[in-house]
mmCIF file of C-alpha atoms in Angstrom:
data_model
loop_
_atom_site.group_PDB
_atom_site.id
_atom_site.type_symbol
_atom_site.label_atom_id
_atom_site.label_comp_id
_atom_site.label_asym_id
_atom_site.label_seq_id
_atom_site.Cartn_x
_atom_site.Cartn_y
_atom_site.Cartn_z
ATOM 1 C CA MET A 113 154.672 145.585 177.950
ATOM 2 C CA ASP A 114 158.161 147.010 178.386
ATOM 3 C CA ARG A 115 159.625 145.910 181.716
ATOM 4 C CA ASP A 116 160.880 149.351 182.735
ATOM 5 C CA ALA A 117 157.465 150.843 181.982
ATOM 6 C CA ALA A 118 155.803 148.116 184.034
ATOM 7 C CA LEU A 119 158.037 148.794 187.016
ATOM 8 C CA ASP A 120 157.463 152.532 186.683
ATOM 9 C CA ARG A 121 153.753 151.738 186.896
ATOM 10 C CA VAL A 122 154.377 149.611 189.991
ATOM 11 C CA GLU A 123 156.259 152.481 191.617
ATOM 12 C CA ARG A 124 153.382 154.879 190.918
ATOM 13 C CA ILE A 125 150.959 152.371 192.466
ATOM 14 C CA LEU A 126 153.131 152.246 195.599
ATOM 15 C CA ASP A 127 153.262 156.043 195.696
ATOM 16 C CA ALA A 128 149.470 156.146 195.638
ATOM 17 C CA ILE A 129 149.101 153.466 198.305
ATOM 18 C CA THR A 130 151.534 155.190 200.649
ATOM 19 C CA GLY A 131 150.692 158.807 199.969
ATOM 20 C CA GLU A 132 147.119 159.254 198.758
ATOM 21 C CA ARG A 133 143.600 158.815 200.107
ATOM 22 C CA LEU A 134 142.211 155.589 198.627
ATOM 23 C CA PRO A 135 138.627 154.330 198.364
ATOM 24 C CA VAL A 136 139.430 151.593 200.902
ATOM 25 C CA PRO A 137 142.458 150.926 203.137
ATOM 26 C CA VAL A 138 145.168 148.768 201.550
ATOM 27 C CA ARG A 139 147.170 146.422 203.790
ATOM 28 C CA GLU A 140 149.418 144.641 201.268
ATOM 29 C CA CYS A 141 150.670 145.080 197.714
ATOM 30 C CA TRP A 142 152.408 142.323 195.747
ATOM 31 C CA VAL A 143 153.428 141.790 192.147
ATOM 32 C CA TYR A 144 153.551 138.314 190.679
ATOM 33 C CA GLY A 145 154.060 136.378 187.474
ATOM 34 C CA ASP A 146 156.098 137.761 184.572
ATOM 35 C CA VAL A 147 157.266 140.940 186.323
ATOM 36 C CA ALA A 148 158.559 138.976 189.323
ATOM 37 C CA LEU A 149 160.475 136.625 187.026
ATOM 38 C CA GLY A 150 162.496 139.370 185.335
ATOM 39 C CA LYS A 151 160.976 138.869 181.879
ATOM 40 C CA ASP A 152 161.280 141.661 179.318
ATOM 41 C CA PRO A 153 158.901 142.372 177.750
ATOM 42 C CA ILE A 154 156.108 141.013 179.927
ATOM 43 C CA THR A 155 152.718 139.800 178.694
ATOM 44 C CA ARG A 156 150.805 141.492 181.516
ATOM 45 C CA LEU A 157 151.621 143.239 184.773
ATOM 46 C CA ASP A 158 149.933 141.364 187.636
ATOM 47 C CA VAL A 159 149.344 143.295 190.868
ATOM 48 C CA TYR A 160 147.730 141.971 194.048
ATOM 49 C CA VAL A 161 146.391 144.180 196.818
ATOM 50 C CA THR A 162 144.872 143.182 200.134
ATOM 51 C CA LYS A 163 142.154 145.599 201.165
ATOM 52 C CA ASP A 164 140.786 146.137 204.651
ATOM 53 C CA LEU A 165 137.140 146.695 205.418
ATOM 54 C CA LEU A 166 136.126 150.308 205.686
ATOM 55 C CA LEU A 167 135.535 150.805 209.417
ATOM 56 C CA GLY A 168 133.771 153.761 210.973
ATOM 57 C CA GLY A 169 132.430 155.088 207.706
ATOM 58 C CA ASP A 170 129.104 156.901 207.692
ATOM 59 C CA PRO A 171 126.555 156.490 204.883
ATOM 60 C CA ALA A 172 126.535 159.358 202.387
ATOM 61 C CA PRO A 173 123.029 159.366 200.872
ATOM 62 C CA ASP A 174 123.674 162.767 199.298
ATOM 63 C CA LEU A 175 126.563 161.364 197.276
ATOM 64 C CA ASP A 176 124.650 158.181 196.489
ATOM 65 C CA ALA A 177 121.837 160.302 195.048
ATOM 66 C CA GLU A 178 124.166 162.673 193.220
ATOM 67 C CA LEU A 179 126.117 159.879 191.537
ATOM 68 C CA GLY A 180 123.244 157.431 191.140
ATOM 69 C CA VAL A 181 124.912 154.669 193.162
ATOM 70 C CA GLU A 182 124.546 152.891 196.502
ATOM 71 C CA GLY A 183 127.072 152.291 199.261
ATOM 72 C CA ILE A 184 129.287 155.367 199.444
ATOM 73 C CA GLY A 185 130.510 155.768 202.998
ATOM 74 C CA ARG A 186 129.802 152.128 203.767
ATOM 75 C CA THR A 187 131.961 150.302 201.224
ATOM 76 C CA VAL A 188 134.179 153.130 199.953
ATOM 77 C CA ASP A 189 135.419 156.252 201.695
ATOM 78 C CA ALA A 190 133.000 159.173 201.297
ATOM 79 C CA GLU A 191 135.735 161.829 201.252
ATOM 80 C CA TRP A 192 137.547 159.907 198.523
ATOM 81 C CA ALA A 193 134.317 159.774 196.485
ATOM 82 C CA ARG A 194 133.821 163.527 196.907
ATOM 83 C CA GLU A 195 137.363 164.170 195.690
ATOM 84 C CA HIS A 196 137.206 161.657 192.833
ATOM 85 C CA PRO A 197 133.629 161.149 191.608
ATOM 86 C CA GLU A 198 135.047 160.233 188.185
ATOM 87 C CA TRP A 199 136.616 157.108 189.711
ATOM 88 C CA VAL A 200 133.521 155.783 191.465
ATOM 89 C CA ARG A 201 132.604 152.420 189.956
ATOM 90 C CA VAL A 202 129.699 150.063 190.639
ATOM 91 C CA ASN A 203 128.839 146.404 190.218
ATOM 92 C CA ASP A 204 125.924 145.118 188.160
ATOM 93 C CA SER A 205 123.435 145.870 190.943
ATOM 94 C CA GLY A 206 124.486 149.520 191.222
ATOM 95 C CA HIS A 207 126.404 149.146 194.484
ATOM 96 C CA VAL A 208 129.818 150.749 194.753
ATOM 97 C CA ALA A 209 132.512 148.152 193.989
ATOM 98 C CA PRO A 210 135.698 148.756 196.034
ATOM 99 C CA GLU A 211 137.910 146.685 193.728
ATOM 100 C CA LYS A 212 136.769 148.634 190.661
ATOM 101 C CA CYS A 213 137.237 151.941 192.476
ATOM 102 C CA LEU A 214 140.778 150.919 193.420
ATOM 103 C CA ALA A 215 141.517 149.968 189.820
ATOM 104 C CA ALA A 216 140.170 153.295 188.566
ATOM 105 C CA HIS A 217 142.395 155.159 191.034
ATOM 106 C CA LEU A 218 145.563 153.108 190.643
ATOM 107 C CA LEU A 219 145.587 152.116 186.963
ATOM 108 C CA PRO A 220 145.094 153.647 183.524
ATOM 109 C CA GLU A 221 142.536 151.974 181.300
ATOM 110 C CA ASP A 222 144.792 151.264 178.337
ATOM 111 C CA GLU A 223 147.687 149.254 179.807
ATOM 112 C CA PRO A 224 147.906 145.442 180.032
ATOM 113 C CA VAL A 225 147.629 145.368 183.830
ATOM 114 C CA HIS A 226 145.595 143.017 186.009
ATOM 115 C CA LEU A 227 144.628 144.070 189.547
ATOM 116 C CA GLU A 228 143.622 141.320 191.953
ATOM 117 C CA VAL A 229 141.868 142.646 195.076
ATOM 118 C CA CYS A 230 141.049 140.499 198.097
ATOM 119 C CA ASN A 231 140.392 140.828 201.818
ATOM 120 C CA ALA A 232 142.999 138.116 202.480
ATOM 121 C CA GLY A 233 146.771 138.272 202.080
ATOM 122 C CA PHE A 234 148.489 137.053 198.931
ATOM 123 C CA GLU A 235 149.912 133.826 200.353
ATOM 124 C CA ARG A 236 146.643 132.750 201.946
ATOM 125 C CA ASN A 237 144.625 133.480 198.824
ATOM 126 C CA VAL A 238 147.108 131.691 196.555
ATOM 127 C CA THR A 239 146.640 128.558 198.669
ATOM 128 C CA GLN A 240 142.853 128.874 198.854
ATOM 129 C CA ARG A 241 142.438 129.418 195.124
ATOM 130 C CA ALA A 242 144.747 126.496 194.309
ATOM 131 C CA GLU A 243 142.757 124.163 196.546
ATOM 132 C CA GLY A 244 139.472 125.292 195.013
ATOM 133 C CA ALA A 245 140.820 124.933 191.473
ATOM 134 C CA ARG A 246 141.971 121.362 192.085
ATOM 135 C CA ALA A 247 138.582 120.447 193.537
ATOM 136 C CA ARG A 248 136.740 121.860 190.508
ATOM 137 C CA GLU A 249 139.416 120.980 187.907
ATOM 138 C CA ASN A 250 139.165 124.564 186.675
ATOM 139 C CA TYR A 251 142.558 126.229 186.706
ATOM 140 C CA GLU A 252 142.114 129.566 184.915
ATOM 141 C CA GLN A 253 141.763 131.599 188.115
ATOM 142 C CA VAL A 254 144.722 130.082 189.970
ATOM 143 C CA ILE A 255 147.065 132.851 191.115
ATOM 144 C CA ASP A 256 150.704 132.440 190.095
ATOM 145 C CA PRO A 257 152.394 131.888 193.487
ATOM 146 C CA ARG A 258 155.675 133.462 192.394
ATOM 147 C CA GLY A 259 155.144 136.856 193.996
ATOM 148 C CA VAL A 260 157.109 139.694 195.581
ATOM 149 C CA CYS A 261 155.764 141.709 198.520
ATOM 150 C CA LEU A 262 156.343 145.443 198.037
ATOM 151 C CA TYR A 263 154.135 146.862 200.793
ATOM 152 C CA ALA A 264 152.751 145.381 203.999
ATOM 153 C CA GLU A 265 151.356 146.753 207.251
ATOM 154 C CA GLY A 266 152.368 150.321 206.513
ATOM 155 C CA GLN A 267 155.907 149.529 205.337
ATOM 156 C CA ARG A 268 157.063 149.959 201.754
ATOM 157 C CA SER A 269 159.959 147.801 200.528
ATOM 158 C CA ASP A 270 162.053 149.862 198.138
ATOM 159 C CA ASP A 271 164.729 147.170 198.480
ATOM 160 C CA ALA A 272 162.382 144.580 196.962
ATOM 161 C CA LEU A 273 161.513 147.025 194.167
ATOM 162 C CA ALA A 274 165.213 147.586 193.468
ATOM 163 C CA LYS A 275 165.758 143.830 193.239
ATOM 164 C CA LEU A 276 162.879 143.613 190.775
ATOM 165 C CA ARG A 277 164.500 146.307 188.636
ATOM 166 C CA ASP A 278 167.790 144.421 188.745
ATOM 167 C CA GLY A 279 166.152 141.091 187.921
ATOM 168 C CA ALA A 280 167.882 139.735 191.007
ATOM 169 C CA LEU A 281 165.126 137.396 192.234
ATOM 170 C CA ALA A 282 165.081 133.680 191.424
ATOM 171 C CA PHE A 283 161.919 131.601 191.151
ATOM 172 C CA PRO A 284 161.061 128.053 190.051
ATOM 173 C CA THR A 285 159.091 127.318 186.904
ATOM 174 C CA LEU A 286 155.319 127.728 187.148
ATOM 175 C CA GLU A 287 154.861 123.959 187.134
ATOM 176 C CA GLU A 288 157.360 123.575 189.983
ATOM 177 C CA ALA A 289 155.691 126.370 191.962
ATOM 178 C CA LEU A 290 152.305 124.696 191.548
ATOM 179 C CA GLY A 291 153.848 121.455 192.728
ATOM 180 C CA MET A 292 154.765 123.216 195.983
ATOM 181 C CA LEU A 293 151.059 123.976 196.397
ATOM 182 C CA GLY A 294 150.138 120.298 196.207
ATOM 183 C CA PHE A 295 149.606 119.759 192.474
ATOM 184 C CA ASP A 296 150.930 116.476 191.122
ATOM 185 C CA GLU A 297 153.121 116.679 188.026
ATOM 186 C CA ALA A 298 150.384 116.055 185.446
ATOM 187 C CA THR A 299 147.881 118.396 187.112
ATOM 188 C CA ALA A 300 150.529 121.114 187.471
ATOM 189 C CA ALA A 301 151.219 120.910 183.740
ATOM 190 C CA ASP A 302 147.487 121.167 182.925
ATOM 191 C CA ALA A 303 147.024 124.057 185.331
ATOM 192 C CA ALA A 304 150.023 125.966 183.998
ATOM 193 C CA GLU A 305 148.770 125.586 180.426
ATOM 194 C CA ALA A 306 145.287 126.841 181.395
ATOM 195 C CA MET A 307 146.719 129.793 183.315
ATOM 196 C CA ARG A 308 148.953 130.867 180.424
ATOM 197 C CA ALA A 309 146.127 130.547 177.899
ATOM 198 C CA TYR A 310 143.769 132.586 180.074
ATOM 199 C CA GLU A 311 146.300 135.371 180.587
ATOM 200 C CA ALA A 312 147.148 135.510 176.878
ATOM 201 C CA ALA A 313 143.460 136.053 176.068
ATOM 202 C CA GLN A 314 143.111 139.111 178.343
ATOM 203 C CA GLU A 315 143.325 142.618 176.940
ATOM 204 C CA GLY A 316 143.726 146.065 178.469
ATOM 205 C CA THR A 317 143.238 146.723 182.159
ATOM 206 C CA THR A 318 141.361 144.061 184.136
ATOM 207 C CA VAL A 319 140.329 143.784 187.790
ATOM 208 C CA ARG A 320 138.999 140.952 189.918
ATOM 209 C CA GLY A 321 137.575 141.208 193.423
ATOM 210 C CA ASP A 322 137.711 138.169 195.696
ATOM 211 C CA VAL A 323 136.595 137.347 199.225
ATOM 212 C CA VAL A 324 138.201 134.551 201.270
#
């Protein structure tokens, strides 16, 4: 993916987060991995958003019935669903899936972009996932800790975005970054290899929801 195109996509995501009604509130937005490192082209664009719970929402059984789903008004905003029924997405049990709805709103379906959605902030989730991966010796889902915060608590950082465009940010190697999370040298090398292989096998737009 061309770097300029990736950063244009990031800017459009920030525009949506700061200026549009979303299915759920978003508290943070980060980018991580290749785009943070200044690579060009990049294998995939990795975006992380922290979502808040939908508070004060009322059930919308009329919309549930109309769209053949469950959970509108409880897990995603009912007004958003009325405005964008084409972006309503569900999990395997037919319940509205906030992470999939966010992906449908924020991303096209044909670009190599991964959206990671969690209730916890980026730094906390990076640590939690690393600890879990070491315990299970399964490293594919470790989040690359080399990230850049572009939006947090209602504030957008155009300065950070400008630095990304200029390639002005410096990060350690992936193995070194994993070492800072407590991986020993051999385990960091194994984890980095697994993470790269997993990412290389992904195609198109992907989304993962996580709860910490």
